[in-house]
Amino acid sequence: MYVPQPDSTQLWRAGGRAGGSPEVGFEDRPLLPDWHELLAAFCGHIGDQPEDHAVTRWARALAELHLQRREQAGDTGGIDELRAQLVAFIDEWVTSRALPRGVARAESLGAVVDAMAAAHVRAVHLLKTAEKVSDEQVHAAWFLLAQMADGWTDRAAGVVGPRIRRSA
């Protein structure tokens, strides 16, 4: 399985695309992907191309690891190590590019993406394996994911644009 690594040679722009020339409307674009993009990454629709936003690439990899963990019986230590690495990549990426607004949150954004990926994999699994789609467990799993998506919106709004380094 391919695990995306941090980009050391490219400076990621707010919209997630690397490049040199400024785009029209760049200043209005958020630094982090919204919940729609995260869910699309969990589903495997985005996050597999080098030009995709770094966070959506890592979100997709986290979902794939959670799926692999669900399907693999026994020792999952290696999978959990990779997940911890991806969580750290997300946290480092955000820390290096943004200034938090207000009080710092106790939970890392990487941990939030990891938890959302786990909730998505569980919800899809329940939807596929439940006797009836109307099963209460299925509803509860998707409701939890919806709450987490709403929470992501609040957390992402708490991250302000790129840091500006000033010389002394």
Coordinates of C-alpha atoms in Angstrom, one line a residue:
M1 CA 0.0 0.0 0.0
Y2 CA 1.3 3.4 -0.9
V3 CA 1.5 5.8 2.0
P4 CA 1.8 9.5 0.9
Q5 CA 4.8 11.2 2.4
P6 CA 5.1 14.9 3.3
D7 CA 6.0 17.2 0.5
S8 CA 9.5 18.5 0.9
T9 CA 9.9 20.1 -2.5
Q10 CA 6.6 21.8 -3.1
L11 CA 4.9 24.5 -1.1
W12 CA 1.2 23.6 -1.0
R13 CA -1.2 26.4 -1.7
A14 CA -4.4 27.0 0.2
G15 CA -6.5 25.1 -2.3
G16 CA -4.2 22.1 -2.0
R17 CA -2.6 22.4 -5.4
A18 CA 1.1 23.1 -5.8
G19 CA 2.2 25.7 -8.3
G20 CA 4.0 28.9 -8.9
S21 CA 1.5 31.4 -10.3
P22 CA -1.2 32.8 -8.1
E23 CA -4.8 31.8 -9.0
V24 CA -7.7 34.1 -9.1
G25 CA -9.6 34.0 -5.8
F26 CA -6.7 32.2 -4.0
E27 CA -7.1 34.5 -0.9
D28 CA -10.7 33.4 -0.4
R29 CA -9.9 29.6 -0.4
P30 CA -9.5 27.8 2.9
L31 CA -6.3 26.2 3.9
L32 CA -7.9 22.9 4.8
P33 CA -10.2 20.7 2.7
D34 CA -13.9 20.8 3.8
W35 CA -15.8 17.7 5.0
H36 CA -17.1 17.0 1.6
E37 CA -13.5 16.5 0.3
L38 CA -12.6 14.4 3.3
L39 CA -15.5 12.1 2.7
A40 CA -14.7 11.9 -1.0
A41 CA -11.1 10.9 0.0
F42 CA -12.4 8.2 2.5
C43 CA -14.5 6.8 -0.4
G44 CA -11.5 6.7 -2.7
H45 CA -12.8 9.4 -5.1
I46 CA -9.9 11.8 -4.5
G47 CA -6.6 11.8 -2.8
D48 CA -4.7 9.5 -5.2
Q49 CA -3.0 12.1 -7.3
P50 CA 0.2 14.0 -6.4
E51 CA -1.6 17.3 -7.1
D52 CA -4.4 16.6 -4.7
H53 CA -4.4 18.4 -1.3
A54 CA -2.0 16.8 1.1
V55 CA -4.6 16.4 3.8
T56 CA -7.0 14.6 1.4
R57 CA -4.2 12.2 0.3
W58 CA -3.5 11.4 3.9
A59 CA -7.2 11.1 4.7
R60 CA -7.5 8.5 1.9
A61 CA -4.5 6.6 3.1
L62 CA -6.0 6.6 6.7
A63 CA -9.3 5.2 5.4
E64 CA -7.5 2.5 3.5
L65 CA -5.5 1.6 6.6
H66 CA -8.7 1.4 8.7
L67 CA -10.3 -0.8 6.0
Q68 CA -7.2 -3.1 6.0
R69 CA -7.3 -3.2 9.8
R70 CA -11.0 -4.3 9.7
E71 CA -10.3 -7.0 7.2
Q72 CA -7.1 -8.2 8.7
A73 CA -7.3 -10.4 11.8
G74 CA -4.5 -10.6 14.3
D75 CA -1.6 -8.2 14.8
T76 CA -2.4 -4.7 13.6
G77 CA 0.6 -3.0 15.1
G78 CA 2.1 -2.1 11.8
I79 CA -1.1 -0.6 10.5
D80 CA -1.5 1.4 13.7
E81 CA 2.1 2.7 13.3
L82 CA 1.4 3.9 9.8
R83 CA -1.8 5.6 11.0
A84 CA 0.2 7.4 13.8
Q85 CA 2.7 8.5 11.2
L86 CA -0.1 9.9 8.9
V87 CA -1.7 11.7 11.9
A88 CA 1.7 13.3 12.6
F89 CA 2.1 14.3 9.0
I90 CA -1.3 16.1 9.0
D91 CA -0.5 17.9 12.3
E92 CA 3.0 19.0 11.1
W93 CA 1.5 20.1 7.8
V94 CA -1.1 22.2 9.5
T95 CA 1.3 23.6 12.1
S96 CA 3.8 24.7 9.5
R97 CA 1.2 26.5 7.4
A98 CA -1.4 28.0 9.6
L99 CA -2.0 30.0 12.7
P100 CA -4.7 28.7 15.1
R101 CA -7.5 31.1 15.9
G102 CA -8.3 31.4 19.6
V103 CA -7.5 28.7 22.1
A104 CA -5.5 25.7 21.0
R105 CA -7.5 22.5 20.7
A106 CA -6.6 19.5 22.8
E107 CA -7.2 17.1 19.9
S108 CA -5.0 17.2 16.9
L109 CA -6.5 17.7 13.4
G110 CA -4.7 14.6 12.3
A111 CA -6.4 12.6 15.1
V112 CA -9.8 14.1 14.0
V113 CA -9.2 13.0 10.4
D114 CA -8.1 9.5 11.6
A115 CA -11.3 9.2 13.8
M116 CA -13.4 10.3 10.8
A117 CA -11.8 7.7 8.6
A118 CA -12.5 5.0 11.1
A119 CA -16.1 6.1 11.5
H120 CA -16.6 6.2 7.8
V121 CA -15.1 2.7 7.3
R122 CA -17.4 1.4 10.1
A123 CA -20.5 3.1 8.7
V124 CA -19.9 1.7 5.3
H125 CA -19.3 -1.8 6.7
L126 CA -22.5 -1.7 8.7
L127 CA -24.4 -0.5 5.7
K128 CA -23.1 -3.4 3.6
T129 CA -23.6 -6.1 6.3
A130 CA -26.7 -5.1 8.1
E131 CA -29.8 -7.2 7.6
K132 CA -31.9 -4.1 7.0
V133 CA -30.6 -0.6 6.1
S134 CA -33.0 0.9 8.6
D135 CA -31.1 -1.0 11.4
E136 CA -30.4 1.3 14.4
Q137 CA -26.7 0.6 14.4
V138 CA -26.4 1.7 10.7
H139 CA -28.3 4.9 11.5
A140 CA -26.1 5.6 14.6
A141 CA -22.9 5.0 12.7
W142 CA -23.9 7.5 9.9
F143 CA -25.2 10.0 12.5
L144 CA -21.8 9.9 14.3
L145 CA -20.0 10.5 11.0
A146 CA -22.3 13.4 10.2
Q147 CA -21.5 14.9 13.7
M148 CA -17.8 14.4 13.1
A149 CA -18.1 16.1 9.7
D150 CA -19.9 19.1 11.3
G151 CA -17.1 19.2 14.0
W152 CA -14.5 19.2 11.2
T153 CA -16.1 22.3 9.8
D154 CA -15.8 24.1 13.1
R155 CA -12.2 22.9 13.6
A156 CA -11.2 23.9 10.0
A157 CA -12.7 27.3 10.5
G158 CA -10.4 27.7 13.6
V159 CA -7.3 27.5 11.3
V160 CA -6.3 30.8 9.7
G161 CA -4.3 31.2 6.6
P162 CA -0.6 30.6 6.0
R163 CA 2.0 31.9 8.5
I164 CA 4.0 34.9 7.4
R165 CA 7.6 34.8 8.5
R166 CA 9.0 38.2 9.3
S167 CA 12.7 38.9 9.4
A168 CA 14.1 40.4 12.5

